[in-house]
Coordinates of C-alpha atoms and ligand atoms in Angstrom, one line a residue:
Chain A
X9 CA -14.9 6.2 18.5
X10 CA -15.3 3.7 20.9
X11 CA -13.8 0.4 19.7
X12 CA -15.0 -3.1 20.7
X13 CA -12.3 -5.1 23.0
X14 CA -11.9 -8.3 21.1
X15 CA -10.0 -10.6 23.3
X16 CA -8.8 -14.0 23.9
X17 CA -10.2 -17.0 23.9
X18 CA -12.0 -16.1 20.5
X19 CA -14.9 -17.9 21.0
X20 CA -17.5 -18.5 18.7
X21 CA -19.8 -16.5 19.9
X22 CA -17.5 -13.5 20.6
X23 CA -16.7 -13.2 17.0
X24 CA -20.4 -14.3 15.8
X25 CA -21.5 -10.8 17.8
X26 CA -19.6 -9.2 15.2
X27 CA -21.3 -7.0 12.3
X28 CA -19.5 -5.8 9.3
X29 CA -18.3 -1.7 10.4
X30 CA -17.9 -2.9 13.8
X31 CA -14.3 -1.3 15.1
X32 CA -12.5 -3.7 17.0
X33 CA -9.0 -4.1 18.9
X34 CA -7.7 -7.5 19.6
X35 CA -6.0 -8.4 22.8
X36 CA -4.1 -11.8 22.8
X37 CA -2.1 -14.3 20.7
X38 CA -2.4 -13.9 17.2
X39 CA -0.4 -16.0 14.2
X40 CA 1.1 -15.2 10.7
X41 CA 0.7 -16.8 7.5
X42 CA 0.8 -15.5 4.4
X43 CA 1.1 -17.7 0.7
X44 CA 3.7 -20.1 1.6
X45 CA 1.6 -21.1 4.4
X46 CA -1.4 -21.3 3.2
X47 CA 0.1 -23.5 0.0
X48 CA 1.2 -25.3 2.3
X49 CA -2.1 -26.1 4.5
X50 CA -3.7 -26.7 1.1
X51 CA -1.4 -29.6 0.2
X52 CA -2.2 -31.3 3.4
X53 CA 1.1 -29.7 5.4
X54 CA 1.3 -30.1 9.0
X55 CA 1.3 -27.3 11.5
X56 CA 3.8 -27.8 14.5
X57 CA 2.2 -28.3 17.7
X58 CA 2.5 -24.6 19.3
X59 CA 0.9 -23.3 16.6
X60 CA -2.6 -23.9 17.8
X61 CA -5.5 -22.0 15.2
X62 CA -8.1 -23.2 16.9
X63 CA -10.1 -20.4 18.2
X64 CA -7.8 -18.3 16.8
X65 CA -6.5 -15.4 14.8
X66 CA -4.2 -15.6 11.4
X67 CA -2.4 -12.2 10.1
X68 CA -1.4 -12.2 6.3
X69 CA 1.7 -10.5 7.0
X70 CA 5.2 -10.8 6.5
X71 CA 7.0 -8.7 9.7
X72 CA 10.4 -7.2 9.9
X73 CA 12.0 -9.0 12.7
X74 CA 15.4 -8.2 14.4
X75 CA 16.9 -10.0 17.1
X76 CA 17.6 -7.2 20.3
X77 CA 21.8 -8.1 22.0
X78 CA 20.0 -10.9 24.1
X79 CA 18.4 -12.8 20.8
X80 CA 15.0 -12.1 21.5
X81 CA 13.0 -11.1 18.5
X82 CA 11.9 -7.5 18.4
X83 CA 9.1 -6.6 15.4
X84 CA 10.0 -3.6 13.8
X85 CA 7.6 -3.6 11.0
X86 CA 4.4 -5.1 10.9
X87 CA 1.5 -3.9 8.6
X88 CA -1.1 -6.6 6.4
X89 CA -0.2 -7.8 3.3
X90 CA -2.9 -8.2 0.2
X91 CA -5.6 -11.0 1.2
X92 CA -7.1 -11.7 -1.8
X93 CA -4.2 -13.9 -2.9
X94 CA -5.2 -16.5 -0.7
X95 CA -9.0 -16.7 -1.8
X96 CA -8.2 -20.2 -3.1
X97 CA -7.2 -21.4 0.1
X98 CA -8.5 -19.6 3.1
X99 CA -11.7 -21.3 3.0
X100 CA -10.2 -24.4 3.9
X101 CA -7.9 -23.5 6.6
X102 CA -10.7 -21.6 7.7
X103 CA -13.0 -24.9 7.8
X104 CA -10.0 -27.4 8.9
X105 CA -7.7 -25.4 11.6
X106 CA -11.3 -23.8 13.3
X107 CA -10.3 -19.8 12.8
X108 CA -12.2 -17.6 13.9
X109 CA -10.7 -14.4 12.5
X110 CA -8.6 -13.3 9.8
X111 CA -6.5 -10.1 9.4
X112 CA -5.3 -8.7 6.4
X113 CA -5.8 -5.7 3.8
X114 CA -7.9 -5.4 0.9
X115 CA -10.8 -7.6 1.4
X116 CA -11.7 -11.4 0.2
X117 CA -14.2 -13.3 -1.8
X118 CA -17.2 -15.3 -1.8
X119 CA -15.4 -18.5 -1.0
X120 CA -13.9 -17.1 2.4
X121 CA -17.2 -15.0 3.1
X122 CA -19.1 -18.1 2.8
X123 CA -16.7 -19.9 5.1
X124 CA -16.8 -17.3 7.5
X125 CA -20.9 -17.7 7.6
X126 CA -20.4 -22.1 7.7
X127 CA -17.5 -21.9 10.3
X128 CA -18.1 -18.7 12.5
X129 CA -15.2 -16.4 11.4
X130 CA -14.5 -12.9 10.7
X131 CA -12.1 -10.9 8.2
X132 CA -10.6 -7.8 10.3
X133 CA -9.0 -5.2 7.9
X134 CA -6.0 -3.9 9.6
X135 CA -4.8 -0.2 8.5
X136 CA -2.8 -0.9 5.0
X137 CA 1.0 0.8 5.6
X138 CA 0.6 1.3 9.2
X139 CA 3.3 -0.7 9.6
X140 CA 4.8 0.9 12.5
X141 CA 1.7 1.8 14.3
X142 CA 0.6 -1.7 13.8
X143 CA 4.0 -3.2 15.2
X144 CA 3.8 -1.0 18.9
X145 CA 0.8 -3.2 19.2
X146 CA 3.4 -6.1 19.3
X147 CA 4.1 -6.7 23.2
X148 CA 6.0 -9.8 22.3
X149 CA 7.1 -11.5 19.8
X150 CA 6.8 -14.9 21.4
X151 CA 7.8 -17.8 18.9
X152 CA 8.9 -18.2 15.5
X153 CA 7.9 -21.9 13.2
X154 CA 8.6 -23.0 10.1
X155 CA 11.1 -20.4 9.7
X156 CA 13.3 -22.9 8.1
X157 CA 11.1 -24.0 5.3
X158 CA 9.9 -20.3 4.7
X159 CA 12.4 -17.9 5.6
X160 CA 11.7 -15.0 7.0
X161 CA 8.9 -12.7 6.1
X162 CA 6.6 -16.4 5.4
X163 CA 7.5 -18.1 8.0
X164 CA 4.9 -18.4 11.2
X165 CA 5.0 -16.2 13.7
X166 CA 3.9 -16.0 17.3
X167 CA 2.8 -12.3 18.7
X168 CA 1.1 -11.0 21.4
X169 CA -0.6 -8.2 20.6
X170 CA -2.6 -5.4 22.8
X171 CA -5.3 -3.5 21.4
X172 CA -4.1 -4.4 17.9
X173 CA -6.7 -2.3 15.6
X174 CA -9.2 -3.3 13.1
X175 CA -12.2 -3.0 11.2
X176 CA -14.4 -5.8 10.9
X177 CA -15.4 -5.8 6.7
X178 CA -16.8 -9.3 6.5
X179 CA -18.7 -10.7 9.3
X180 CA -20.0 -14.4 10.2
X181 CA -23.5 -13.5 8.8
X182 CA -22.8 -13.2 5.1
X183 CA -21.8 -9.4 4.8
X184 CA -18.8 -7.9 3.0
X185 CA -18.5 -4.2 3.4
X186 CA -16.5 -4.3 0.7
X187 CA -19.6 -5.4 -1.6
X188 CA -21.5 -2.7 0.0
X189 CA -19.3 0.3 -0.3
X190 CA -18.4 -1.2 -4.1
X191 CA -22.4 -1.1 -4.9
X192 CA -22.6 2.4 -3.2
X193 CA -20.0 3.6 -5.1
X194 CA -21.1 2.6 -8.1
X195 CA -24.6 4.1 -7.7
X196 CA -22.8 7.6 -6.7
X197 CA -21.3 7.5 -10.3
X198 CA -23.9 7.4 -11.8
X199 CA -25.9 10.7 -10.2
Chain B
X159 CA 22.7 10.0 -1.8
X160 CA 22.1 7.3 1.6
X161 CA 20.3 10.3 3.2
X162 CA 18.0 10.6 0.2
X163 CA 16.5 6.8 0.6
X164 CA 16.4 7.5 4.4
X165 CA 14.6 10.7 4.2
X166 CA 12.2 9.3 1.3
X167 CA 11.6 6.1 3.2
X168 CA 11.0 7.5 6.8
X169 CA 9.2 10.9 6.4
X170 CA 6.4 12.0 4.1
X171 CA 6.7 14.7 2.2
X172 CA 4.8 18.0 3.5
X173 CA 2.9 18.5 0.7
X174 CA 1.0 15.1 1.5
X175 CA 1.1 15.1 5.2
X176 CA -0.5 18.4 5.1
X177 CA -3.3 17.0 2.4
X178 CA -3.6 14.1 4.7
X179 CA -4.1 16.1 8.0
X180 CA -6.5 18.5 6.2
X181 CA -8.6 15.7 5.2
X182 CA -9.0 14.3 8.7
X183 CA -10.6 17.4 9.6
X184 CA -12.8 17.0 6.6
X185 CA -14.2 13.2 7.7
X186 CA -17.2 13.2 10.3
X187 CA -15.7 12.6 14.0
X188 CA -16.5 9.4 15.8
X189 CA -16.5 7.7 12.1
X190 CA -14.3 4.8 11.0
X191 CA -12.7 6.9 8.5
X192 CA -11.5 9.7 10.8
X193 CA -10.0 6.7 13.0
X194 CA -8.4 5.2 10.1
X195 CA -6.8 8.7 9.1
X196 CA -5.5 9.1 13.2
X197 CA -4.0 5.6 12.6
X198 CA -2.5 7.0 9.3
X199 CA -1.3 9.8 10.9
X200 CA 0.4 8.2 14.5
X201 CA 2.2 5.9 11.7
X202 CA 3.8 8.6 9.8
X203 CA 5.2 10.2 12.8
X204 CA 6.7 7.4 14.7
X205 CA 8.3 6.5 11.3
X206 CA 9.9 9.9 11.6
X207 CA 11.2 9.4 14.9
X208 CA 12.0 6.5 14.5
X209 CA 13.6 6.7 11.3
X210 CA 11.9 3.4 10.1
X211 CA 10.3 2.9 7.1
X212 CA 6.8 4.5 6.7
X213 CA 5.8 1.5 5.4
X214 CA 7.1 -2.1 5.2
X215 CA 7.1 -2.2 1.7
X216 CA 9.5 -0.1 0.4
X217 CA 8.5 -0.5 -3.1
X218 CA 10.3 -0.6 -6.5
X219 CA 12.7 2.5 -6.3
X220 CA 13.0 5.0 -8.8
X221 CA 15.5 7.6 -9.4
X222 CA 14.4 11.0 -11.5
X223 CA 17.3 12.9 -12.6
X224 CA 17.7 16.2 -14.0
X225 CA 21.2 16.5 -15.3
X226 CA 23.5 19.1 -16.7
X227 CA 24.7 18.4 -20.2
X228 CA 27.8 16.3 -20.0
X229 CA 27.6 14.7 -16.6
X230 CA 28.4 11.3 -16.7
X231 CA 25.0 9.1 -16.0
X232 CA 26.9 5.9 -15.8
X233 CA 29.1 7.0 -12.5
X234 CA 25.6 8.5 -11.6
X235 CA 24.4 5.0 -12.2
X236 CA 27.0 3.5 -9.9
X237 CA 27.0 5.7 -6.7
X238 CA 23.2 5.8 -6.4
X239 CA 23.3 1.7 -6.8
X240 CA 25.7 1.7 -4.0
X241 CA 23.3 3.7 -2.1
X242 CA 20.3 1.0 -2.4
X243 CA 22.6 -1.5 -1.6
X244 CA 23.6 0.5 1.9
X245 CA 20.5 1.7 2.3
X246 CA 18.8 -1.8 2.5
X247 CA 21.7 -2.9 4.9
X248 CA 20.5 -0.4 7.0
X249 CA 17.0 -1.2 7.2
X250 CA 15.8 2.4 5.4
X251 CA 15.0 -0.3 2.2
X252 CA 13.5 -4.0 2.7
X253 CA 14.6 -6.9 0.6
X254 CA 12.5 -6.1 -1.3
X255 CA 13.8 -6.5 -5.1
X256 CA 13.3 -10.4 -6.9
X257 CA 14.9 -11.4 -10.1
X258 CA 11.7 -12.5 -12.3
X259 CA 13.1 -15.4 -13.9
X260 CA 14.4 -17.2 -10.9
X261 CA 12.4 -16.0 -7.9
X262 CA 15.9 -15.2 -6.3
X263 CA 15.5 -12.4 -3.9
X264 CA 19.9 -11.8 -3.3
X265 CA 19.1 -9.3 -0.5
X266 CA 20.2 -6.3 -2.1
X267 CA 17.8 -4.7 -3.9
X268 CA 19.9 -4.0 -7.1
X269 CA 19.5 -5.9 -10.1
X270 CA 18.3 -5.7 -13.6
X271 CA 16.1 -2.7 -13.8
X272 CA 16.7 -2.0 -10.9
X273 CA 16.7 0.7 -9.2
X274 CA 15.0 2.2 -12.5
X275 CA 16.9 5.6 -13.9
X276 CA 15.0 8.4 -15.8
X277 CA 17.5 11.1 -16.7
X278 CA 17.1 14.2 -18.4
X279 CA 19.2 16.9 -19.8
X280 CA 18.7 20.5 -19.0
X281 CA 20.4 23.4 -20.0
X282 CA 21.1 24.7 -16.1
X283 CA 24.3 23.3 -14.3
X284 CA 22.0 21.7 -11.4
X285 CA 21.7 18.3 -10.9
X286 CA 18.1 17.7 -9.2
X287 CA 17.1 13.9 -8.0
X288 CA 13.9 12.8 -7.2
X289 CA 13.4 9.4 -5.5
X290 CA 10.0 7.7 -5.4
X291 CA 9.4 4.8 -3.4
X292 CA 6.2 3.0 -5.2
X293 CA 4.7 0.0 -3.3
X294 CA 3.4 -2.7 -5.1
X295 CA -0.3 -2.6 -3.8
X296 CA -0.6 1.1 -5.0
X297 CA 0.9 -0.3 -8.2
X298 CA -1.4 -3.2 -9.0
X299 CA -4.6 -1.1 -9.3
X300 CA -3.1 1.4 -11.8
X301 CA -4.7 1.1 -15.4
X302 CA -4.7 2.0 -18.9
X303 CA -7.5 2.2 -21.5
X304 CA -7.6 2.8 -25.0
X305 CA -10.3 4.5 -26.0
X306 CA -12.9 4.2 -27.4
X307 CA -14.5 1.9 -24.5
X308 CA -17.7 0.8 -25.6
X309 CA -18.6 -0.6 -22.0
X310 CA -17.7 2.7 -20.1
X311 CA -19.6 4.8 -23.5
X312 CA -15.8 6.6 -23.1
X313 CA -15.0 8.3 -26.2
X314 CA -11.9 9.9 -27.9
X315 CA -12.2 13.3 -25.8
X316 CA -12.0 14.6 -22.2
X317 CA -15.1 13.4 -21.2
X318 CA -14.2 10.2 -22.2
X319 CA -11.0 10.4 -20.2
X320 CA -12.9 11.6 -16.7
X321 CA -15.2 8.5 -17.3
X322 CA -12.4 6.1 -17.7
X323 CA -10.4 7.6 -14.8
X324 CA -13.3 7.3 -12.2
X325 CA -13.2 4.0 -13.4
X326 CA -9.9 3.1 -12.2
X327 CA -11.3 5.0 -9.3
X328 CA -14.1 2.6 -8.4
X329 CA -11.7 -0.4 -9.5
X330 CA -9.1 -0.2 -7.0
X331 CA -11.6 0.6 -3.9
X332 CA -9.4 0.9 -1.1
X333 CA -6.8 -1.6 -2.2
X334 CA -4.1 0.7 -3.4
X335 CA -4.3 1.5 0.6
X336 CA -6.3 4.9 -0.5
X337 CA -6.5 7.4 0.5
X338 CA -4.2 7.8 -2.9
X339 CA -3.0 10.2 -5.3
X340 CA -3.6 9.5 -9.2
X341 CA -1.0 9.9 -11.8
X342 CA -2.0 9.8 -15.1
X343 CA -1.2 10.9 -18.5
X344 CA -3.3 11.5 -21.5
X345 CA -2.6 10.0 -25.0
X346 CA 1.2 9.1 -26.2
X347 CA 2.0 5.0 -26.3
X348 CA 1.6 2.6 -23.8
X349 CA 4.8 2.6 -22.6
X350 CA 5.4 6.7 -22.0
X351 CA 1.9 7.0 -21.2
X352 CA 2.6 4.8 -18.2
X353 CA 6.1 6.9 -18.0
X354 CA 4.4 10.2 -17.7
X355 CA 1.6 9.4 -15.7
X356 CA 4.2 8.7 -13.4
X357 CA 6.0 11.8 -13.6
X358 CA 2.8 13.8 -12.7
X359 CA 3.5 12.0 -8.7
X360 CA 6.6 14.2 -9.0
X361 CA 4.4 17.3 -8.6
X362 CA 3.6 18.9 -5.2
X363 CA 0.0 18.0 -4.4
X364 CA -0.5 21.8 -3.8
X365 CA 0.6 22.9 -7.2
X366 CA -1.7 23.9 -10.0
X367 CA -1.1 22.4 -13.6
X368 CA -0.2 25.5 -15.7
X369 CA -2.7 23.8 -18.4
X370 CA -6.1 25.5 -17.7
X371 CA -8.1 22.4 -18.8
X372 CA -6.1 19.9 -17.0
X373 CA -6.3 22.2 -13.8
X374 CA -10.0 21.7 -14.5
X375 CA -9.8 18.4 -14.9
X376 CA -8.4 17.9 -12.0
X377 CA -10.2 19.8 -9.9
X378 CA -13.6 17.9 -11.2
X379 CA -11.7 14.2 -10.9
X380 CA -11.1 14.7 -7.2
X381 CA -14.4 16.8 -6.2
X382 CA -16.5 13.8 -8.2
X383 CA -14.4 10.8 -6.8
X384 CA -14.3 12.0 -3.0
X385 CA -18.3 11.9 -3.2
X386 CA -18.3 8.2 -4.2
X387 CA -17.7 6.9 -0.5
X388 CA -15.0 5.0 -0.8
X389 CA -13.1 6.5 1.4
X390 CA -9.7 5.7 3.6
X391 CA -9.0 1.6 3.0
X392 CA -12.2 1.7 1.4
X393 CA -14.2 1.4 4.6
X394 CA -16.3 4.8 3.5
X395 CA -15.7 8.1 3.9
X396 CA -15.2 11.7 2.2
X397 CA -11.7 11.0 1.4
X398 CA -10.9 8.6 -1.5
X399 CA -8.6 10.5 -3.4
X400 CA -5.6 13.0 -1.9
X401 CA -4.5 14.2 -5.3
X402 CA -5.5 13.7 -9.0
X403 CA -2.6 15.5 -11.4
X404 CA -2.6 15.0 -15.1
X405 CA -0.4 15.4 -17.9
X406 CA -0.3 15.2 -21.9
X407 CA 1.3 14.0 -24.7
X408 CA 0.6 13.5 -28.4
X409 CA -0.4 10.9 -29.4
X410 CA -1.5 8.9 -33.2
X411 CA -4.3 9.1 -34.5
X412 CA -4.9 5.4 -34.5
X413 CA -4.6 5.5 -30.9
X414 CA -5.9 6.9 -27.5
X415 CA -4.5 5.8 -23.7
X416 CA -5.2 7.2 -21.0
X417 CA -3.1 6.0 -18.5
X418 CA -3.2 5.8 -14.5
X419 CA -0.9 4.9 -12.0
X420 CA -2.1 4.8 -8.0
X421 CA 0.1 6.1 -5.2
X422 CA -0.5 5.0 -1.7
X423 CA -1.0 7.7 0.9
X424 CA 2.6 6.1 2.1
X425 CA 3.7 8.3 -1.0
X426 CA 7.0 8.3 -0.6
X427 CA 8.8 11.1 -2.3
X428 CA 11.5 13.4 -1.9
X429 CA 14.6 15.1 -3.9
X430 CA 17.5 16.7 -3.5
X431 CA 19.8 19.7 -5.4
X432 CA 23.1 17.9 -5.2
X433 CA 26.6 20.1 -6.2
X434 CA 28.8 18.8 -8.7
X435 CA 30.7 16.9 -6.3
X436 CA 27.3 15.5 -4.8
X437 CA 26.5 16.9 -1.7
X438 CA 23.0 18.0 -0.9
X439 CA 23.1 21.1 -1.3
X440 CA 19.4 21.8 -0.5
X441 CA 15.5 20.1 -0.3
X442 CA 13.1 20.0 -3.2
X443 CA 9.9 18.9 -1.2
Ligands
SF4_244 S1 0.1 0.2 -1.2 FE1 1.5 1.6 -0.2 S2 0.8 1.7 2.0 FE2 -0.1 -0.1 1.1 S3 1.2 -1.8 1.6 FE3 1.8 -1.0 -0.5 S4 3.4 0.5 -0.1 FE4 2.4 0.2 1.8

């Protein structure tokens, strides 16, 4: 299957071309931030400088990092966490830090679909468990923030990734493919 | 007893690797599902190679132990917690393991309840352990009912249990990361049921239940639920389920569970014959 080459900038109307089933791989700088983050956004937190969402891309994951002999960080592990625990918040950071797509497993709800529709974003579902094929895509880990406040596995992290796989389940028009295959699913139960 | 966690950690069991590649032949080329399965498939053997865990989430670890009589379960108890603890310095096990009441993660996987222990005596002078590593994603869509469930029009018999079970089915979409394995036992109390069903993930996927209407159950569980669509991640597809094994116990006649736990397709399982001096002394998957 021929995948669609999302890469950076993530412009507007790059990710607005995008239609729930659409296969994509993602080429660029991408961010983490999981629930300490995004608790944090919602209280009014402040991002550092470097970390610049505009236009960009957040991962709800929480990677295994090591540090190689000269102390740079090497991502060992790297696969999506559970989106749906940040339903309450992701609408906002959505609206307020100007994402445009969000990676993570499992799907969202209609607060965060209908941000995606307002704001022009995406929700990518990354491969749940593929932690290791999901971490090769990692060419560098390139910055680490907040990693005081958080610790590890919440704290912000920088990577640049290369053809970094996903499936696009909610798009900026209003579809989840998670409402549709639900639906269909149902209606095959009952035949 | 080290090797154990690394093996169950890093390398899937053939049983499910073979269920897994089988089903990629099944899914239509060029779809998303086949793509997802490759994925699937490239992860579990760079985890092997690399002998890194299959997935990040190494999941609540739980030992199954089949002990002669008279072997001393406390030293058991102590050996295999010394394990986790090396085991997670090593990376094979993420700190993954927080006390509930505090929200303190110390780092080494060992606390109260855990690891969890299931022994059980036998009459042959073997000991067999089985480690599963259960993720908590799998773990959150797993379910019990009590029937009678007017909503699903499930009542006390099997058909009732097959209507309940596809439930759970449709419930957990692709957010136990399918494509999954069920687990689930019929009647007892709550808290076997749950036990049990999760003694039916200690079967080989290939096996058949020596029950001749469970095997049939089964068989129909997993025929009906991979024609709902649901497929790998839930993104659609022939493959939802990998595995459906069921078990019984009695139950009262006041009450009825059926209950399900979800394994991952990162169903990580594996066991070990150990001598009495506890050496491995050979494989069990
Ligand atoms: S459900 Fe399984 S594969 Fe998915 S993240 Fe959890 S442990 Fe990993």
């Amino acid at each position: 299957m021929n995948a669609i080459q999302l890469e950076a900038p993530f412009t507007e109307e790059k990710i607005r071309n995008l239609k729930v089933g659409d296969s994509v791989e993602i080429t660029g700088v991408i961010f983490t931030g999981r629930d300490a983050v995004h608790k944090y956004l919602h209280e009014g937190g402040k991002l550092p400088d470097e970390v610049n969402l505009k236009d960009g891309i957040l991962y709800h994951c929480g990677p295994v990092v090591i540090e190689d002999e000269n102390g740079a960080w090497k991502t060992v592990a790297a696969g999506p966490t559970t989106s749906i625990r940040e339903e309450p918040y992701q609408w906002q950071v959505i609206r307020d830090y100007g994402i445009r797509g969000v990676i993570g497993k499992g799907g969202m709800g209609p607060k965060t679909l209908e941000a995606c529709k307002e704001h022009g974003c995406v929700y990518l579902h990354a491969v749940g468990g593929a932690a290791q094929v999901l971490a090769e895509c990692i060419e560098e880990t390139s910055g680490v923030y907040m990693m005081e406040e958080f610790g590890s596995p919440e704290a912000i992290w920088e990577f640049k990734v290369v053809k970094f796989p996903a499936v696009v389940t909610m798009d900026s028009h209003g579809e989840s493919l998670h409402e549709k295959i639900f639906a269909d699913s149902v209606a095959a139960l009952q035949q | 007893m080290v090797e154990l966690i690394r093996r169950t950690s890093a390398e899937l069991p053939d049983d499910v690797h073979r269920a897994i590649l089988s089903s990629l032949e099944n899914e239509r080329k060029g779809e998303i599902a086949e793509a997802t399965l490759k994925i699937i498939d490239k992860n579990i053997a760079i985890a092997k190679n690399k002998s890194q865990p299959i997935c990040q989430d190494t999941g609540s670890v739980l030992f199954y132990v089949d002990c002669p009589v008279g072997m001393d379960q406390i030293a058991f108890e102590e050996v295999a917690k010394g394990a986790v603890i090396e085991a997670t310095k090593k990376g094979y096990l993420r700190q993954n393991s927080v006390d509930t009441l505090t929200g303190v993660n110390d780092g080494t996987n060992v606390g109260r309840g855990a690891p969890a222990f299931h022994f059980h005596q036998t009459r042959s002078n073997e000991i067999q352990v089985r480690l599963v590593l259960k993720g908590g994603g799998c773990e959150n869509v797993g379910a019990q009912y009590a029937l009678p469930n007017t909503k699903l029009k499930a009542n006390r018999d099997l058909e009732g249990c097959k209507k309940v079970i596809l439930d759970a089915v449709i419930q957990a979409q692709g957010k136990g990361c399918g494509p999954g394995v069920l687990g689930i036992c019929i009647g007892g109390d709550r808290a076997t049921g749950y036990e049990y069903s999760k003694h039916q993930l200690l079967r080989k996927l290939d096996d058949t239940n020596p029950v001749p209407e469970l095997a049939a159950m089964e068989k129909e569980i997993m025929d009906k639920a991979n024609t709902l669509g649901i497929g790998p991640m839930g993104f659609g597809g022939k493959t939802t389920l990998l595995g459906v094994k069921i078990g019984c116990a009695n139950r009262v006649p006041a009450s009825y569970f059926v209950s399900i736990s979800y394994m991952c397709w990162a169903y990580r399982r594996h066991g070990a014959v150990l001598s009495p001096e506890g050496s491995i002394e050979s494989w069990l998957y």
